[in-house]
C-alpha atoms as one frame of an Amber mdcrd trajectory, in Angstrom:
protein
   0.000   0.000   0.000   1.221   3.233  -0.631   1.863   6.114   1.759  -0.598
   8.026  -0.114  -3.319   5.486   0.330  -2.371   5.413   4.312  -3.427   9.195
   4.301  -6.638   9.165   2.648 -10.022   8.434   4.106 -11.336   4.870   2.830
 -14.657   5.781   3.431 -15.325   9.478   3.224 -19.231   9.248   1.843 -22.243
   9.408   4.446 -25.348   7.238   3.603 -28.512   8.916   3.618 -29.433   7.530
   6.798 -26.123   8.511   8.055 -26.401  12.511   6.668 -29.964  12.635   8.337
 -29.005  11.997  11.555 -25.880  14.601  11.277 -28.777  17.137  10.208 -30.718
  15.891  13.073 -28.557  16.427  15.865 -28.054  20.125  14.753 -31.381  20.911
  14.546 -32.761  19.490  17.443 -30.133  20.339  19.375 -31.494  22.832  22.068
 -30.298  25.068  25.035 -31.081  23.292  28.291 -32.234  24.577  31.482 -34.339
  23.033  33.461 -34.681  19.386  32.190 -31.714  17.631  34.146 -32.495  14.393
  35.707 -30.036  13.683  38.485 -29.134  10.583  36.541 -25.247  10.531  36.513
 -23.793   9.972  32.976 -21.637   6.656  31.950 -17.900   7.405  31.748 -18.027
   6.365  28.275 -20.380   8.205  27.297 -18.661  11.412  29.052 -15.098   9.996
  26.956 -16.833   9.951  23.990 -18.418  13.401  24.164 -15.284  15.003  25.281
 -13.134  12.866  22.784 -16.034  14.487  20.055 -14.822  18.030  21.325 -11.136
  17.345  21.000 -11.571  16.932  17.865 -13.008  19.766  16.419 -11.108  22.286
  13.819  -8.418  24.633  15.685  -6.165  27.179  13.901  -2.804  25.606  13.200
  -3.976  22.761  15.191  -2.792  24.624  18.453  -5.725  22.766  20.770  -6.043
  25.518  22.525  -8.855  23.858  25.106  -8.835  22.418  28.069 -11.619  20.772
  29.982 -12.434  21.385  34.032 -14.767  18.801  34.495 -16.989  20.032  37.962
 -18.528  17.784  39.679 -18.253  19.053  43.306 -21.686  20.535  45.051 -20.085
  22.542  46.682 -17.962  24.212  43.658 -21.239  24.194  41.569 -23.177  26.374
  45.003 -20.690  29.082  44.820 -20.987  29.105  40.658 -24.562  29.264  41.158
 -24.641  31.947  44.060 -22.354  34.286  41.501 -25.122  33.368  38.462 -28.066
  34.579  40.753 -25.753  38.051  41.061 -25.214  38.185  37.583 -28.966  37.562
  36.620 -30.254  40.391  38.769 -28.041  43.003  37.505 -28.394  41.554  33.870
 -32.171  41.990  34.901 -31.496  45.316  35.046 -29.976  46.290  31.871 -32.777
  45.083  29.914 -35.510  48.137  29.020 -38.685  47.781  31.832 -40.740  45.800
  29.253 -38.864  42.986  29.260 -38.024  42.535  33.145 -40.980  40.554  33.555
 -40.232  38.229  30.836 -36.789  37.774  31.634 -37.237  36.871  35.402 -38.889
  34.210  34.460 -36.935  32.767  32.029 -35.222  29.665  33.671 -31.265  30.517
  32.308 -29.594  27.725  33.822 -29.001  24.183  35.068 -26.380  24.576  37.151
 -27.297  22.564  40.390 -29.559  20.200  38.566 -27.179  18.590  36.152 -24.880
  15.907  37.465 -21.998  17.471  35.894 -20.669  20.875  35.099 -18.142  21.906
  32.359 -15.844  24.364  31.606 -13.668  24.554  28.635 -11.131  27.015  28.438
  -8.822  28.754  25.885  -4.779  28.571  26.331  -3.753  31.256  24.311   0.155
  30.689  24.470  -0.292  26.994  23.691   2.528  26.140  20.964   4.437  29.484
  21.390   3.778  33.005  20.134   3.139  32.692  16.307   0.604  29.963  15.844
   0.249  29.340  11.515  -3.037  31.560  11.234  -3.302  33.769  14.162  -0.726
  35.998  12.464  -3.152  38.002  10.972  -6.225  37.085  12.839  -5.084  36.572
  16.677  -8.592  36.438  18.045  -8.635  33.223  15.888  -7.761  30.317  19.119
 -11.066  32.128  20.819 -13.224  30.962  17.528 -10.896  27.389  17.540 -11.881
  27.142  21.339 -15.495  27.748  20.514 -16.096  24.969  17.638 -14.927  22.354
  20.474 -18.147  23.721  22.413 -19.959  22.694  19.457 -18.448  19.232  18.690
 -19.339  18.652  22.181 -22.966  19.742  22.001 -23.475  17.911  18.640 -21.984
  14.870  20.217 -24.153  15.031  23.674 -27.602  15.650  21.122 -26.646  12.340
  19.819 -25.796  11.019  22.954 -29.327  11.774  24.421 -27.958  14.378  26.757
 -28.740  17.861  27.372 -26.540  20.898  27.459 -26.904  24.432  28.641 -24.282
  27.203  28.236 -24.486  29.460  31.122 -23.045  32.482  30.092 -24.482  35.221
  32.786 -21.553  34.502  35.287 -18.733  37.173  36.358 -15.574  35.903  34.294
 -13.041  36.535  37.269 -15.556  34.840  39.574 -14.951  31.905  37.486 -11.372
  31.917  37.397 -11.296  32.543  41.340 -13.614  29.435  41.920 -12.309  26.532
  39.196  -8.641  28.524  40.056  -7.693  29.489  36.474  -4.712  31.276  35.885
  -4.521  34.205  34.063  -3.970  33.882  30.553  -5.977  30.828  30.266  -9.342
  32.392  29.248 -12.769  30.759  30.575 -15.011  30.057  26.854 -17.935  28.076
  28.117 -19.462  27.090  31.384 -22.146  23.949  30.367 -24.389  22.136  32.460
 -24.592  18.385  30.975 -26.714  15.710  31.572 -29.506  13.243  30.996 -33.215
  15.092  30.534 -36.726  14.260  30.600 -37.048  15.755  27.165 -35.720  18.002
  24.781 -38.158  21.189  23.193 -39.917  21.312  20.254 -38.468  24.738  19.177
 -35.353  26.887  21.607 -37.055  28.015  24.497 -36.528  31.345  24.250 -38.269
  31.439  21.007 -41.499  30.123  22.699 -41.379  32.329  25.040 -41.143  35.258
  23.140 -38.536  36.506  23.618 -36.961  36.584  19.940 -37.540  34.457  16.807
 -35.640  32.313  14.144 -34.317  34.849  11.504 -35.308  33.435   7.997 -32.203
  32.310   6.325 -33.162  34.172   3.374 -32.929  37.680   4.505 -29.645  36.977
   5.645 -27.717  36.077   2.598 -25.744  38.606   0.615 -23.650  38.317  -2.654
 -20.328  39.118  -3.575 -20.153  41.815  -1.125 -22.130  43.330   1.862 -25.685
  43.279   0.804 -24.973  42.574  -2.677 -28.491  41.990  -4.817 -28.866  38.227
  -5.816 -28.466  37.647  -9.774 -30.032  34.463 -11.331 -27.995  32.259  -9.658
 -28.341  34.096  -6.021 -32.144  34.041  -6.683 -32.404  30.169  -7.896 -29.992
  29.720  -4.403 -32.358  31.497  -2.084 -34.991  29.649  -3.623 -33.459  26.269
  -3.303 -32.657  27.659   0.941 -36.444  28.415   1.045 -37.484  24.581   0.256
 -34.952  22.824   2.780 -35.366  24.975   6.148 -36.833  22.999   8.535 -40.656
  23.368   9.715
């Protein structure tokens, strides 16, 4: 066998079945909040979830994450006693109107789940020029952020929920999981078995914003660029696959 044939992927087409259920996970994947059964989750299934994160896309293949896994009550109490500070100012900043809505809104998971995450961002990992972040340094932040999707993708599939709680004080954070500076704090997820998953993202049934038709969002060779026959054929063809 060749070396070339060594590097290749044997198998590189999806069945139907196969592309369906990639298409499922992302769009049934949902935000979770208050859904977490107390069940603890399998270590293989954790290993696989994780293992599905580590291997997302990262510029220059730095792997800039790391993963705190938090299981400790009493680490997730003082997480959750900074979130309920952090919800009433964010309360707060929102114009009178929505108040109401938003105090209702259940945000977070934190004590419910069996098992908190937090994946972080080592910006120095593999020195000071990283192939890619010459131009675009902010580019390990985006890198970190694709292994928060992997992961959510992965749990979907898995059957388990995830919530990103992202109404915490960043140093907070770092003083309680004891992250040093320069490793910056991406995600903090609540993860674990539910009693079900949402039709639509809660926040869209509760008002408080919807889905944005694909359609209005799409440009053409530059900012707002006007859709020629092609463009228009395109947005047509978008129209008849979004999901109900």
């Amino acid at each position: 066998m060749s070396s070339h044939a060594q590097t290749i992927q044997t198998d590189p087409s999806f069945s139907a079945a196969e592309r369906a259920a990639v298409y499922r996970a992302i769009h049934t994947r949902r935000d979770v909040r208050g859904q977490f059964l107390p069940d603890p989750i399998a270590d293989e299934v954790l290993a696989r979830v994780l293992t599905a994160a580590h291997h997302a896309p990262s510029v220059g293949f730095m792997q800039p994450w790391d993963f705190v896994i938090v299981r400790s009550r009493q680490v997730r109490e003082r997480i959750h006693r900074d979130f309920l500070a952090a919800h009433a100012e964010a309360e707060q900043m929102f114009e009178t109107g929505k108040r109401g809505t938003y105090r209702k809104l259940k945000l977070e998971g934190i004590l419910e789940a069996p098992l908190n995450l937090c994946i972080t961002c080592d910006r120095s990992r593999n020195g000071p020029v990283v192939l890619g972040r010459t131009h675009m340094p902010e580019m390990d932040i985006y890198s970190a952020v694709c292994a928060v999707q992997n992961l959510w993708l992965a749990a979907r599939a898995e059957g388990l929920g995830v919530g990103w709680v992202s109404i915490l004080h960043p140093q907070a954070l770092r003083e309680t999981l004891g992250i040093p500076d320069g490793i910056v704090p991406i995600a903090y997820l609540c993860i674990g078995h539910v009693s079900h998953f949402h039709q639509r993202p809660e926040l869209e049934s509760a008002g408080w914003l919807k889905r944005m038709p694909l359609t209005e969002l799409l440009h053409f060779d530059r900012w707002q660029g006007e859709a020629d026959e092609a463009g228009e054929r395109f947005a047509d063809a978008v129209s008849r696959v979004m999901p109900a």
